[in-house]
Amino acid sequence: MLTGRTCGGKEWVPEFIISIDVGKCIGCGRCYKACGRSVLSLVEKPFDGDDEFGDDMGNKVMSIASREDCIGCGACGRACTKKCHSYAPAEG
Ligand code: SF4
Ligand code: SF4
């Protein structure tokens, strides 16, 4: 398991982004603003019509543009009110 260290030397396990549920995403951009590593990108919605909430909030959803730059901080998920993000630790 890939592990890191806090400033105080404690061990922690980063959890890296693996997917974003575009059926829940409303394209608000909160996770994009929270990510300091430019991992995420707004893209055209990959399906027509309403999302699973019965809303058609626009034609954009969030996507993972450069997963290789993710540091596993989880800030994107904490910013998301729709709980769209999924994570997993990496093998070290
Ligand atoms: S876990 Fe952190 S680095 Fe990775 S995509 Fe989310 S905010 Fe960006
Ligand atoms: S914060 Fe959640 S709902 Fe908003 S764009 Fe990101 S994934 Fe979509």
mmCIF file of C-alpha atoms and ligand atoms in Angstrom:
data_model
loop_
_atom_site.group_PDB
_atom_site.id
_atom_site.type_symbol
_atom_site.label_atom_id
_atom_site.label_comp_id
_atom_site.label_asym_id
_atom_site.label_seq_id
_atom_site.Cartn_x
_atom_site.Cartn_y
_atom_site.Cartn_z
ATOM 1 C CA MET A 1 0.000 0.000 0.000
ATOM 2 C CA LEU A 2 1.334 3.432 -0.943
ATOM 3 C CA THR A 3 1.591 5.538 2.227
ATOM 4 C CA GLY A 4 2.546 9.115 3.024
ATOM 5 C CA ARG A 5 3.626 11.105 6.058
ATOM 6 C CA THR A 6 2.026 14.116 7.659
ATOM 7 C CA CYS A 7 4.106 17.159 8.603
ATOM 8 C CA GLY A 8 4.341 15.662 12.065
ATOM 9 C CA GLY A 9 5.574 12.314 10.737
ATOM 10 C CA LYS A 10 2.377 10.285 11.152
ATOM 11 C CA GLU A 11 1.593 7.745 8.475
ATOM 12 C CA TRP A 12 -1.483 8.150 6.287
ATOM 13 C CA VAL A 13 -2.868 6.323 3.250
ATOM 14 C CA PRO A 14 -3.797 8.582 0.315
ATOM 15 C CA GLU A 15 -6.930 7.541 -1.562
ATOM 16 C CA PHE A 16 -6.724 8.387 -5.248
ATOM 17 C CA ILE A 17 -9.664 9.289 -7.443
ATOM 18 C CA ILE A 18 -10.910 6.429 -9.615
ATOM 19 C CA SER A 19 -14.245 7.668 -10.979
ATOM 20 C CA ILE A 20 -16.898 10.393 -11.020
ATOM 21 C CA ASP A 21 -20.583 9.419 -11.257
ATOM 22 C CA VAL A 22 -21.818 11.524 -14.158
ATOM 23 C CA GLY A 23 -25.388 10.442 -13.437
ATOM 24 C CA LYS A 24 -25.250 12.413 -10.168
ATOM 25 C CA CYS A 25 -22.995 15.300 -11.270
ATOM 26 C CA ILE A 26 -24.675 18.671 -11.799
ATOM 27 C CA GLY A 27 -21.578 20.333 -13.254
ATOM 28 C CA CYS A 28 -21.303 22.887 -10.454
ATOM 29 C CA GLY A 29 -17.477 23.000 -10.607
ATOM 30 C CA ARG A 30 -16.929 22.905 -6.819
ATOM 31 C CA CYS A 31 -14.578 19.918 -7.041
ATOM 32 C CA TYR A 32 -12.636 21.526 -9.867
ATOM 33 C CA LYS A 33 -11.973 24.583 -7.691
ATOM 34 C CA ALA A 34 -10.988 22.398 -4.729
ATOM 35 C CA CYS A 35 -8.361 20.426 -6.645
ATOM 36 C CA GLY A 36 -4.923 21.973 -6.518
ATOM 37 C CA ARG A 37 -3.454 19.452 -8.975
ATOM 38 C CA SER A 38 -5.517 20.174 -12.115
ATOM 39 C CA VAL A 39 -6.773 16.592 -12.211
ATOM 40 C CA LEU A 40 -10.384 17.400 -13.148
ATOM 41 C CA SER A 41 -12.051 18.916 -16.198
ATOM 42 C CA LEU A 42 -15.606 19.897 -17.155
ATOM 43 C CA VAL A 43 -16.799 18.096 -20.289
ATOM 44 C CA GLU A 44 -19.989 17.779 -22.292
ATOM 45 C CA LYS A 45 -22.572 15.503 -20.645
ATOM 46 C CA PRO A 46 -22.102 12.047 -22.236
ATOM 47 C CA PHE A 47 -25.854 11.324 -22.332
ATOM 48 C CA ASP A 48 -29.028 13.131 -23.371
ATOM 49 C CA GLY A 49 -31.815 14.352 -21.138
ATOM 50 C CA ASP A 50 -32.289 14.465 -17.387
ATOM 51 C CA ASP A 51 -29.901 13.214 -14.740
ATOM 52 C CA GLU A 52 -30.995 10.791 -12.005
ATOM 53 C CA PHE A 53 -32.563 13.627 -9.971
ATOM 54 C CA GLY A 54 -34.924 14.430 -12.823
ATOM 55 C CA ASP A 55 -33.113 17.697 -13.459
ATOM 56 C CA ASP A 56 -31.430 18.878 -16.596
ATOM 57 C CA MET A 57 -29.058 21.308 -14.876
ATOM 58 C CA GLY A 58 -26.977 21.987 -17.961
ATOM 59 C CA ASN A 59 -24.885 20.125 -20.443
ATOM 60 C CA LYS A 60 -21.602 19.823 -18.496
ATOM 61 C CA VAL A 61 -20.325 17.190 -16.081
ATOM 62 C CA MET A 62 -16.982 16.708 -14.349
ATOM 63 C CA SER A 63 -14.438 14.215 -15.626
ATOM 64 C CA ILE A 64 -10.982 12.974 -14.677
ATOM 65 C CA ALA A 65 -8.506 14.578 -17.062
ATOM 66 C CA SER A 66 -5.149 13.595 -15.549
ATOM 67 C CA ARG A 67 -5.468 10.933 -12.870
ATOM 68 C CA GLU A 68 -1.684 10.525 -12.814
ATOM 69 C CA ASP A 69 -1.432 13.922 -11.076
ATOM 70 C CA CYS A 70 -3.818 13.037 -8.199
ATOM 71 C CA ILE A 71 -2.189 13.068 -4.752
ATOM 72 C CA GLY A 72 -5.138 11.418 -3.005
ATOM 73 C CA CYS A 73 -6.072 14.354 -0.784
ATOM 74 C CA GLY A 74 -9.854 13.866 -1.095
ATOM 75 C CA ALA A 75 -10.609 17.601 -1.322
ATOM 76 C CA CYS A 76 -12.757 17.122 -4.427
ATOM 77 C CA GLY A 77 -15.080 14.688 -2.672
ATOM 78 C CA ARG A 78 -15.445 16.920 0.393
ATOM 79 C CA ALA A 79 -16.479 19.805 -1.890
ATOM 80 C CA CYS A 80 -19.126 17.761 -3.717
ATOM 81 C CA THR A 81 -22.672 17.914 -2.360
ATOM 82 C CA LYS A 82 -23.762 15.018 -4.625
ATOM 83 C CA LYS A 83 -21.130 12.483 -3.498
ATOM 84 C CA CYS A 84 -20.003 11.762 -7.051
ATOM 85 C CA HIS A 85 -16.374 10.798 -6.428
ATOM 86 C CA SER A 86 -14.948 7.347 -5.746
ATOM 87 C CA TYR A 87 -11.439 6.630 -4.436
ATOM 88 C CA ALA A 88 -9.024 3.822 -3.791
ATOM 89 C CA PRO A 89 -5.558 3.520 -2.292
ATOM 90 C CA ALA A 90 -2.683 2.595 -4.590
ATOM 91 C CA GLU A 91 -0.303 -0.309 -4.384
ATOM 92 C CA GLY A 92 3.135 0.947 -3.340
HETATM 93 S S1 SF4 B 1 -8.093 13.663 -4.472
HETATM 94 FE FE1 SF4 B 1 -7.114 15.733 -4.361
HETATM 95 S S2 SF4 B 1 -5.570 15.736 -6.013
HETATM 96 FE FE2 SF4 B 1 -6.953 14.012 -6.410
HETATM 97 S S3 SF4 B 1 -8.494 14.835 -7.825
HETATM 98 FE FE3 SF4 B 1 -9.313 15.093 -5.737
HETATM 99 S S4 SF4 B 1 -8.712 17.155 -5.073
HETATM 100 FE FE4 SF4 B 1 -7.444 16.606 -6.878
HETATM 101 S S1 SF4 B 2 -18.668 18.994 -7.078
HETATM 102 FE FE1 SF4 B 2 -19.793 17.090 -7.587
HETATM 103 S S2 SF4 B 2 -21.645 17.817 -8.639
HETATM 104 FE FE2 SF4 B 2 -20.176 19.531 -8.648
HETATM 105 S S3 SF4 B 2 -19.040 19.310 -10.616
HETATM 106 FE FE3 SF4 B 2 -17.872 18.198 -9.040
HETATM 107 S S4 SF4 B 2 -18.597 16.059 -9.223
HETATM 108 FE FE4 SF4 B 2 -20.124 17.359 -10.229
#
